[in-house]
Amino acid sequence: MKLTILGSSSALPTSERYPSAHVLSVYERLYLIDCGEGTQMQLRRNKIRFGKLNHIFISHIHGDHVFGLYGLLSTMNLMGRTSTLSLYAPVRYREILFSHLLDFDIILGFNIDFFPLDSKDPVKILDDKHLTVTSFPLRHRIPSYGFLFREKPRDRNILKEAIEKYNIPAARIPAIKKGGDFVMGSGEIVKNEEITVPGPAPLSYAYCSDTMYFKRLSSFVRNVDLLYHEATFEASLGELARKTGHSTSTDAARSALEAEAGTLIIGHFSSRHKDVKHLVEEARDIFPRTIAAVDGTTYDVGNIDVP
């Protein structure tokens, strides 16, 4: 599981930071989370193929999270896309999106499967071969949703010496890796735990933006390996954060601490913060394993180095 940050700015982009957009790669399947202005240019810069994007998740209907989608869809169409695209977004966005396509005379050569988000509780919205995705409500000025991506348990690893010792046929190995016992020709049963070891632990990633701090959030992302949490403002601007429905660096750190997250990435930085080192320092006072999102950087979810 790898995460590429395409944009880490808030409403006003800067020359170093684009508006919100992330790409999560799981077993070479790509999931785009939010699509701020300039996302398709960032996809090109980071050599991410448009055609491999089959799932797009929109957290809420504010421009810095969605303005890039119209151009991206148009480009996909011009490139001859025919495969269905799954779009997960607040329920009201369906009308907005299709009205835009109609107004600009964009006739797509592919279908969009729209999955509306409108629940006040966590809901599993995707369940595929390798992972599940759960949406959950955030607390912002308008309906906003976070997303939790969890890998499914991986197959066990069969021991090479066990294959040789029990002369296990290749055809039987897949079932054993799934947890099955091995039955020898004599009828003797060799327990799975004697011939396998656990595979790598499944990984998880949560995206929380835009939101202000609220206690219940930690229960939605409990024990997540990597938590991305917006930190629009420095700690001294807490009143402004609450007024605008955003979080400070210390708000994000509190959420990570309460969720017992593995690592915290903060982002969605206000353009007033030219340098965000002090935001990271503020967060680390509460949650030491904190880093700042950097546009164009790819993170290995299970192996993040925190200086």
mmCIF file of C-alpha atoms in Angstrom:
data_model
loop_
_atom_site.group_PDB
_atom_site.id
_atom_site.type_symbol
_atom_site.label_atom_id
_atom_site.label_comp_id
_atom_site.label_asym_id
_atom_site.label_seq_id
_atom_site.Cartn_x
_atom_site.Cartn_y
_atom_site.Cartn_z
ATOM 1 C CA MET A 1 0.000 0.000 0.000
ATOM 2 C CA LYS A 2 1.502 3.305 -1.131
ATOM 3 C CA LEU A 3 0.183 6.853 -0.888
ATOM 4 C CA THR A 4 1.103 9.644 -3.293
ATOM 5 C CA ILE A 5 0.297 13.212 -2.264
ATOM 6 C CA LEU A 6 -0.762 15.233 -5.305
ATOM 7 C CA GLY A 7 -1.979 18.248 -3.352
ATOM 8 C CA SER A 8 -1.613 19.399 0.265
ATOM 9 C CA SER A 9 -2.931 22.966 0.156
ATOM 10 C CA SER A 10 -6.268 24.309 1.326
ATOM 11 C CA ALA A 11 -8.520 26.650 -0.671
ATOM 12 C CA LEU A 12 -5.723 28.873 -2.004
ATOM 13 C CA PRO A 13 -3.073 26.900 -3.921
ATOM 14 C CA THR A 14 0.533 28.063 -3.756
ATOM 15 C CA SER A 15 3.475 27.622 -6.099
ATOM 16 C CA GLU A 16 4.597 24.646 -3.965
ATOM 17 C CA ARG A 17 1.262 23.137 -2.965
ATOM 18 C CA TYR A 18 -1.751 22.114 -5.045
ATOM 19 C CA PRO A 19 -5.288 21.688 -3.660
ATOM 20 C CA SER A 20 -6.330 18.366 -2.145
ATOM 21 C CA ALA A 21 -5.755 15.122 -4.044
ATOM 22 C CA HIS A 22 -4.243 11.785 -3.026
ATOM 23 C CA VAL A 23 -3.675 8.533 -4.906
ATOM 24 C CA LEU A 24 -3.602 5.289 -2.940
ATOM 25 C CA SER A 25 -2.051 2.275 -4.662
ATOM 26 C CA VAL A 26 -2.975 -1.196 -3.420
ATOM 27 C CA TYR A 27 -1.709 -4.184 -5.414
ATOM 28 C CA GLU A 28 -1.379 -1.883 -8.452
ATOM 29 C CA ARG A 29 -5.001 -0.751 -8.173
ATOM 30 C CA LEU A 30 -5.328 3.018 -7.884
ATOM 31 C CA TYR A 31 -7.822 4.975 -5.799
ATOM 32 C CA LEU A 32 -8.080 8.769 -6.192
ATOM 33 C CA ILE A 33 -9.186 10.647 -3.088
ATOM 34 C CA ASP A 34 -10.420 14.171 -3.764
ATOM 35 C CA CYS A 35 -9.663 16.001 -6.974
ATOM 36 C CA GLY A 36 -8.732 19.639 -6.523
ATOM 37 C CA GLU A 37 -7.780 21.984 -9.337
ATOM 38 C CA GLY A 38 -4.684 20.801 -11.218
ATOM 39 C CA THR A 39 -5.017 17.147 -10.243
ATOM 40 C CA GLN A 40 -4.583 15.848 -13.780
ATOM 41 C CA MET A 41 -1.363 17.848 -14.159
ATOM 42 C CA GLN A 42 -0.081 16.335 -10.923
ATOM 43 C CA LEU A 43 -1.032 12.880 -12.163
ATOM 44 C CA ARG A 44 1.107 13.480 -15.244
ATOM 45 C CA ARG A 45 4.032 14.856 -13.243
ATOM 46 C CA ASN A 46 3.982 11.790 -11.031
ATOM 47 C CA LYS A 47 3.600 9.417 -14.000
ATOM 48 C CA ILE A 48 0.289 8.008 -12.771
ATOM 49 C CA ARG A 49 -1.778 6.554 -15.596
ATOM 50 C CA PHE A 50 -5.278 7.985 -15.916
ATOM 51 C CA GLY A 51 -6.604 4.721 -17.301
ATOM 52 C CA LYS A 52 -5.795 2.871 -14.078
ATOM 53 C CA LEU A 53 -8.072 5.129 -12.025
ATOM 54 C CA ASN A 54 -11.337 3.264 -11.579
ATOM 55 C CA HIS A 55 -12.465 4.615 -8.200
ATOM 56 C CA ILE A 56 -12.691 8.284 -7.184
ATOM 57 C CA PHE A 57 -13.719 9.432 -3.707
ATOM 58 C CA ILE A 58 -14.906 12.994 -3.056
ATOM 59 C CA SER A 59 -15.005 14.085 0.578
ATOM 60 C CA HIS A 60 -17.245 17.133 0.186
ATOM 61 C CA ILE A 61 -18.442 19.695 -2.324
ATOM 62 C CA HIS A 62 -15.970 22.531 -1.848
ATOM 63 C CA GLY A 63 -14.014 23.659 -4.883
ATOM 64 C CA ASP A 64 -10.550 22.869 -3.574
ATOM 65 C CA HIS A 65 -11.597 19.214 -3.363
ATOM 66 C CA VAL A 66 -13.565 18.851 -6.590
ATOM 67 C CA PHE A 67 -12.744 21.502 -9.232
ATOM 68 C CA GLY A 68 -10.196 19.216 -10.882
ATOM 69 C CA LEU A 69 -12.704 16.448 -11.542
ATOM 70 C CA TYR A 70 -14.385 18.108 -14.519
ATOM 71 C CA GLY A 71 -11.160 18.459 -16.457
ATOM 72 C CA LEU A 72 -10.042 14.965 -15.484
ATOM 73 C CA LEU A 73 -13.277 13.397 -16.739
ATOM 74 C CA SER A 74 -13.041 15.369 -19.973
ATOM 75 C CA THR A 75 -9.453 14.231 -20.513
ATOM 76 C CA MET A 76 -10.361 10.608 -19.799
ATOM 77 C CA ASN A 77 -13.074 10.934 -22.428
ATOM 78 C CA LEU A 78 -10.725 12.478 -25.004
ATOM 79 C CA MET A 79 -8.273 9.642 -24.362
ATOM 80 C CA GLY A 80 -10.966 7.136 -25.368
ATOM 81 C CA ARG A 81 -11.893 5.680 -22.014
ATOM 82 C CA THR A 82 -14.690 3.092 -22.184
ATOM 83 C CA SER A 83 -14.452 1.329 -18.808
ATOM 84 C CA THR A 84 -16.868 2.265 -16.033
ATOM 85 C CA LEU A 85 -15.706 4.756 -13.413
ATOM 86 C CA SER A 86 -16.982 4.452 -9.835
ATOM 87 C CA LEU A 87 -17.538 7.784 -8.090
ATOM 88 C CA TYR A 88 -18.262 8.077 -4.358
ATOM 89 C CA ALA A 89 -19.442 11.532 -3.307
ATOM 90 C CA PRO A 90 -22.012 13.407 -1.219
ATOM 91 C CA VAL A 91 -25.497 12.721 -2.522
ATOM 92 C CA ARG A 92 -26.042 16.286 -3.761
ATOM 93 C CA TYR A 93 -23.049 16.074 -6.079
ATOM 94 C CA ARG A 94 -24.793 13.794 -8.574
ATOM 95 C CA GLU A 95 -26.989 16.635 -9.836
ATOM 96 C CA ILE A 96 -24.095 19.113 -9.869
ATOM 97 C CA LEU A 97 -21.813 16.815 -11.854
ATOM 98 C CA PHE A 98 -24.257 15.710 -14.512
ATOM 99 C CA SER A 99 -25.590 19.253 -14.918
ATOM 100 C CA HIS A 100 -22.025 20.414 -15.603
ATOM 101 C CA LEU A 101 -21.484 17.696 -18.193
ATOM 102 C CA LEU A 102 -24.745 18.667 -19.884
ATOM 103 C CA ASP A 103 -24.012 22.410 -19.813
ATOM 104 C CA PHE A 104 -20.618 21.926 -21.433
ATOM 105 C CA ASP A 105 -21.916 19.416 -23.974
ATOM 106 C CA ILE A 106 -19.639 16.662 -22.670
ATOM 107 C CA ILE A 107 -20.923 13.290 -23.828
ATOM 108 C CA LEU A 108 -18.910 10.649 -22.030
ATOM 109 C CA GLY A 109 -17.991 7.435 -23.773
ATOM 110 C CA PHE A 110 -17.985 5.614 -20.445
ATOM 111 C CA ASN A 111 -20.422 5.122 -17.594
ATOM 112 C CA ILE A 112 -20.126 6.707 -14.168
ATOM 113 C CA ASP A 113 -21.474 4.587 -11.322
ATOM 114 C CA PHE A 114 -22.399 7.130 -8.659
ATOM 115 C CA PHE A 115 -22.434 5.986 -5.034
ATOM 116 C CA PRO A 116 -24.078 8.650 -2.837
ATOM 117 C CA LEU A 117 -22.730 9.435 0.626
ATOM 118 C CA ASP A 118 -25.348 10.610 3.107
ATOM 119 C CA SER A 119 -25.038 8.495 6.258
ATOM 120 C CA LYS A 120 -24.405 9.826 9.758
ATOM 121 C CA ASP A 121 -22.604 6.580 10.625
ATOM 122 C CA PRO A 122 -19.730 4.592 9.096
ATOM 123 C CA VAL A 123 -20.772 2.682 5.961
ATOM 124 C CA LYS A 124 -18.800 0.159 3.917
ATOM 125 C CA ILE A 125 -18.925 1.557 0.375
ATOM 126 C CA LEU A 126 -16.455 -0.724 -1.413
ATOM 127 C CA ASP A 127 -15.465 -4.338 -0.933
ATOM 128 C CA ASP A 128 -13.140 -5.754 -3.564
ATOM 129 C CA LYS A 129 -10.555 -8.513 -3.768
ATOM 130 C CA HIS A 130 -7.863 -6.720 -1.816
ATOM 131 C CA LEU A 131 -9.489 -4.150 0.460
ATOM 132 C CA THR A 132 -12.564 -2.554 1.938
ATOM 133 C CA VAL A 133 -13.388 1.146 2.012
ATOM 134 C CA THR A 134 -15.583 2.650 4.705
ATOM 135 C CA SER A 135 -16.938 6.194 4.630
ATOM 136 C CA PHE A 136 -17.663 8.057 7.847
ATOM 137 C CA PRO A 137 -19.045 11.514 8.665
ATOM 138 C CA LEU A 138 -16.731 14.392 9.445
ATOM 139 C CA ARG A 139 -17.644 17.712 11.033
ATOM 140 C CA HIS A 140 -17.412 20.638 8.618
ATOM 141 C CA ARG A 141 -19.573 23.553 7.424
ATOM 142 C CA ILE A 142 -21.257 21.295 4.872
ATOM 143 C CA PRO A 143 -21.641 17.486 4.752
ATOM 144 C CA SER A 144 -18.142 16.023 4.609
ATOM 145 C CA TYR A 145 -16.894 12.436 4.711
ATOM 146 C CA GLY A 146 -13.694 10.651 5.563
ATOM 147 C CA PHE A 147 -12.528 7.366 4.072
ATOM 148 C CA LEU A 148 -10.885 4.358 5.705
ATOM 149 C CA PHE A 149 -9.043 1.923 3.433
ATOM 150 C CA ARG A 150 -8.231 -1.468 4.975
ATOM 151 C CA GLU A 151 -6.399 -4.280 3.260
ATOM 152 C CA LYS A 152 -7.942 -7.690 3.655
ATOM 153 C CA PRO A 153 -5.888 -10.311 5.540
ATOM 154 C CA ARG A 154 -3.144 -11.645 3.325
ATOM 155 C CA ASP A 155 -2.469 -15.293 2.587
ATOM 156 C CA ARG A 156 -0.212 -17.239 4.922
ATOM 157 C CA ASN A 157 3.287 -18.129 3.724
ATOM 158 C CA ILE A 158 4.005 -21.829 3.328
ATOM 159 C CA LEU A 159 7.369 -23.025 4.612
ATOM 160 C CA LYS A 160 9.733 -24.367 1.966
ATOM 161 C CA GLU A 161 10.947 -27.089 4.301
ATOM 162 C CA ALA A 162 7.355 -28.207 4.883
ATOM 163 C CA ILE A 163 6.805 -28.625 1.147
ATOM 164 C CA GLU A 164 9.864 -30.851 0.971
ATOM 165 C CA LYS A 165 9.153 -32.758 4.186
ATOM 166 C CA TYR A 166 5.562 -33.653 3.330
ATOM 167 C CA ASN A 167 5.982 -33.669 -0.460
ATOM 168 C CA ILE A 168 3.126 -31.188 -0.845
ATOM 169 C CA PRO A 169 1.877 -30.971 -4.459
ATOM 170 C CA ALA A 170 1.823 -27.506 -6.052
ATOM 171 C CA ALA A 171 -1.910 -27.835 -6.644
ATOM 172 C CA ARG A 172 -2.533 -28.014 -2.888
ATOM 173 C CA ILE A 173 -0.508 -24.941 -1.954
ATOM 174 C CA PRO A 174 -3.159 -22.252 -2.674
ATOM 175 C CA ALA A 175 -5.641 -23.889 -0.272
ATOM 176 C CA ILE A 176 -2.972 -24.221 2.402
ATOM 177 C CA LYS A 177 -2.018 -20.550 2.045
ATOM 178 C CA LYS A 178 -5.691 -19.725 2.638
ATOM 179 C CA GLY A 179 -5.510 -21.552 5.985
ATOM 180 C CA GLY A 180 -6.360 -25.133 5.074
ATOM 181 C CA ASP A 181 -4.705 -28.184 6.619
ATOM 182 C CA PHE A 182 -2.777 -30.697 4.505
ATOM 183 C CA VAL A 183 -4.103 -34.248 4.309
ATOM 184 C CA MET A 184 -1.402 -36.780 3.479
ATOM 185 C CA GLY A 185 -1.996 -39.871 1.380
ATOM 186 C CA SER A 186 -2.109 -41.949 4.565
ATOM 187 C CA GLY A 187 -4.976 -39.824 5.853
ATOM 188 C CA GLU A 188 -2.815 -38.103 8.443
ATOM 189 C CA ILE A 189 -3.701 -34.423 8.881
ATOM 190 C CA VAL A 190 -0.915 -31.885 9.121
ATOM 191 C CA LYS A 191 -2.205 -28.747 10.820
ATOM 192 C CA ASN A 192 -1.840 -25.498 8.921
ATOM 193 C CA GLU A 193 0.114 -23.762 11.671
ATOM 194 C CA GLU A 194 2.809 -26.462 11.407
ATOM 195 C CA ILE A 195 3.541 -25.745 7.751
ATOM 196 C CA THR A 196 2.865 -22.016 7.378
ATOM 197 C CA VAL A 197 3.637 -18.686 8.999
ATOM 198 C CA PRO A 198 1.450 -15.583 8.971
ATOM 199 C CA GLY A 199 1.694 -13.354 5.922
ATOM 200 C CA PRO A 200 2.406 -9.627 6.194
ATOM 201 C CA ALA A 201 -0.046 -7.766 8.401
ATOM 202 C CA PRO A 202 -2.792 -5.987 6.437
ATOM 203 C CA LEU A 203 -2.316 -2.226 6.230
ATOM 204 C CA SER A 204 -4.765 0.647 6.593
ATOM 205 C CA TYR A 205 -5.007 4.308 5.620
ATOM 206 C CA ALA A 206 -7.549 6.957 6.617
ATOM 207 C CA TYR A 207 -8.284 10.309 4.984
ATOM 208 C CA CYS A 208 -9.870 13.002 7.162
ATOM 209 C CA SER A 209 -10.426 16.311 5.402
ATOM 210 C CA ASP A 210 -12.158 18.699 5.802
ATOM 211 C CA THR A 211 -13.105 18.533 9.468
ATOM 212 C CA MET A 212 -12.871 20.214 12.817
ATOM 213 C CA TYR A 213 -11.846 18.170 15.855
ATOM 214 C CA PHE A 214 -14.521 15.968 17.403
ATOM 215 C CA LYS A 215 -14.106 13.119 19.863
ATOM 216 C CA ARG A 216 -16.017 10.485 17.901
ATOM 217 C CA LEU A 217 -13.631 10.651 14.957
ATOM 218 C CA SER A 218 -11.031 8.514 16.710
ATOM 219 C CA SER A 219 -13.470 5.599 16.929
ATOM 220 C CA PHE A 220 -13.888 5.622 13.141
ATOM 221 C CA VAL A 221 -10.154 5.202 12.470
ATOM 222 C CA ARG A 222 -9.023 3.183 15.487
ATOM 223 C CA ASN A 223 -5.519 1.660 15.114
ATOM 224 C CA VAL A 224 -5.113 2.882 11.542
ATOM 225 C CA ASP A 225 -1.543 2.543 10.267
ATOM 226 C CA LEU A 226 -1.459 5.909 8.498
ATOM 227 C CA LEU A 227 -3.814 8.779 9.276
ATOM 228 C CA TYR A 228 -4.025 11.819 7.016
ATOM 229 C CA HIS A 229 -5.711 14.590 8.962
ATOM 230 C CA GLU A 230 -6.154 18.155 7.855
ATOM 231 C CA ALA A 231 -4.227 20.782 9.826
ATOM 232 C CA THR A 232 -5.237 23.964 8.077
ATOM 233 C CA PHE A 233 -4.028 26.252 10.848
ATOM 234 C CA GLU A 234 -1.332 26.521 13.501
ATOM 235 C CA ALA A 235 -2.361 25.981 17.113
ATOM 236 C CA SER A 236 -2.772 29.689 17.903
ATOM 237 C CA LEU A 237 -5.592 29.952 15.346
ATOM 238 C CA GLY A 238 -7.921 27.530 17.100
ATOM 239 C CA GLU A 239 -10.829 29.961 17.177
ATOM 240 C CA LEU A 240 -10.561 30.549 13.424
ATOM 241 C CA ALA A 241 -10.354 26.790 12.850
ATOM 242 C CA ARG A 242 -13.570 26.185 14.763
ATOM 243 C CA LYS A 243 -15.315 29.090 13.032
ATOM 244 C CA THR A 244 -14.463 27.733 9.582
ATOM 245 C CA GLY A 245 -14.934 24.043 10.386
ATOM 246 C CA HIS A 246 -11.256 23.167 10.170
ATOM 247 C CA SER A 247 -8.515 21.766 12.413
ATOM 248 C CA THR A 248 -5.256 23.012 13.848
ATOM 249 C CA SER A 249 -2.023 21.053 14.040
ATOM 250 C CA THR A 250 -2.777 20.094 17.637
ATOM 251 C CA ASP A 251 -6.347 19.071 16.784
ATOM 252 C CA ALA A 252 -4.978 16.613 14.234
ATOM 253 C CA ALA A 253 -2.470 15.285 16.756
ATOM 254 C CA ARG A 254 -5.183 14.762 19.381
ATOM 255 C CA SER A 255 -7.212 12.731 16.898
ATOM 256 C CA ALA A 256 -4.180 10.589 16.033
ATOM 257 C CA LEU A 257 -3.363 10.025 19.703
ATOM 258 C CA GLU A 258 -6.926 9.071 20.603
ATOM 259 C CA ALA A 259 -7.173 6.755 17.590
ATOM 260 C CA GLU A 260 -3.840 5.096 18.474
ATOM 261 C CA ALA A 261 -2.725 5.627 14.894
ATOM 262 C CA GLY A 262 0.638 4.419 13.666
ATOM 263 C CA THR A 263 1.715 7.595 11.870
ATOM 264 C CA LEU A 264 0.071 10.979 11.272
ATOM 265 C CA ILE A 265 0.424 13.006 8.082
ATOM 266 C CA ILE A 266 -0.898 16.541 8.342
ATOM 267 C CA GLY A 267 -1.889 18.619 5.321
ATOM 268 C CA HIS A 268 -4.506 20.946 3.803
ATOM 269 C CA PHE A 269 -2.295 23.811 4.903
ATOM 270 C CA SER A 270 -3.514 27.403 4.767
ATOM 271 C CA SER A 271 -1.584 29.524 2.269
ATOM 272 C CA ARG A 272 -0.686 31.852 5.161
ATOM 273 C CA HIS A 273 1.755 29.166 6.348
ATOM 274 C CA LYS A 274 4.642 29.428 3.894
ATOM 275 C CA ASP A 275 6.686 27.045 6.037
ATOM 276 C CA VAL A 276 4.861 24.316 7.955
ATOM 277 C CA LYS A 277 7.719 23.089 10.138
ATOM 278 C CA HIS A 278 6.233 24.735 13.208
ATOM 279 C CA LEU A 279 2.893 22.980 12.574
ATOM 280 C CA VAL A 280 4.724 19.635 12.596
ATOM 281 C CA GLU A 281 6.534 20.598 15.805
ATOM 282 C CA GLU A 282 3.252 21.577 17.460
ATOM 283 C CA ALA A 283 1.692 18.259 16.488
ATOM 284 C CA ARG A 284 4.724 16.256 17.625
ATOM 285 C CA ASP A 285 4.413 17.668 21.122
ATOM 286 C CA ILE A 286 1.223 15.590 21.334
ATOM 287 C CA PHE A 287 1.817 12.841 18.770
ATOM 288 C CA PRO A 288 5.536 12.312 18.025
ATOM 289 C CA ARG A 289 5.083 10.255 14.856
ATOM 290 C CA THR A 290 3.902 13.216 12.772
ATOM 291 C CA ILE A 291 5.123 14.356 9.350
ATOM 292 C CA ALA A 292 3.944 17.003 6.890
ATOM 293 C CA ALA A 293 2.440 16.069 3.544
ATOM 294 C CA VAL A 294 4.680 17.087 0.636
ATOM 295 C CA ASP A 295 3.301 17.344 -2.886
ATOM 296 C CA GLY A 296 4.769 14.762 -5.245
ATOM 297 C CA THR A 297 5.941 12.465 -2.446
ATOM 298 C CA THR A 298 5.026 8.781 -2.244
ATOM 299 C CA TYR A 299 4.848 7.102 1.162
ATOM 300 C CA ASP A 300 5.038 3.379 1.885
ATOM 301 C CA VAL A 301 2.163 3.032 4.343
ATOM 302 C CA GLY A 302 3.809 0.215 6.263
ATOM 303 C CA ASN A 303 7.268 1.775 6.391
ATOM 304 C CA ILE A 304 7.295 5.521 6.979
ATOM 305 C CA ASP A 305 10.450 7.094 8.333
ATOM 306 C CA VAL A 306 9.731 9.814 10.887
ATOM 307 C CA PRO A 307 12.832 11.978 11.536
#
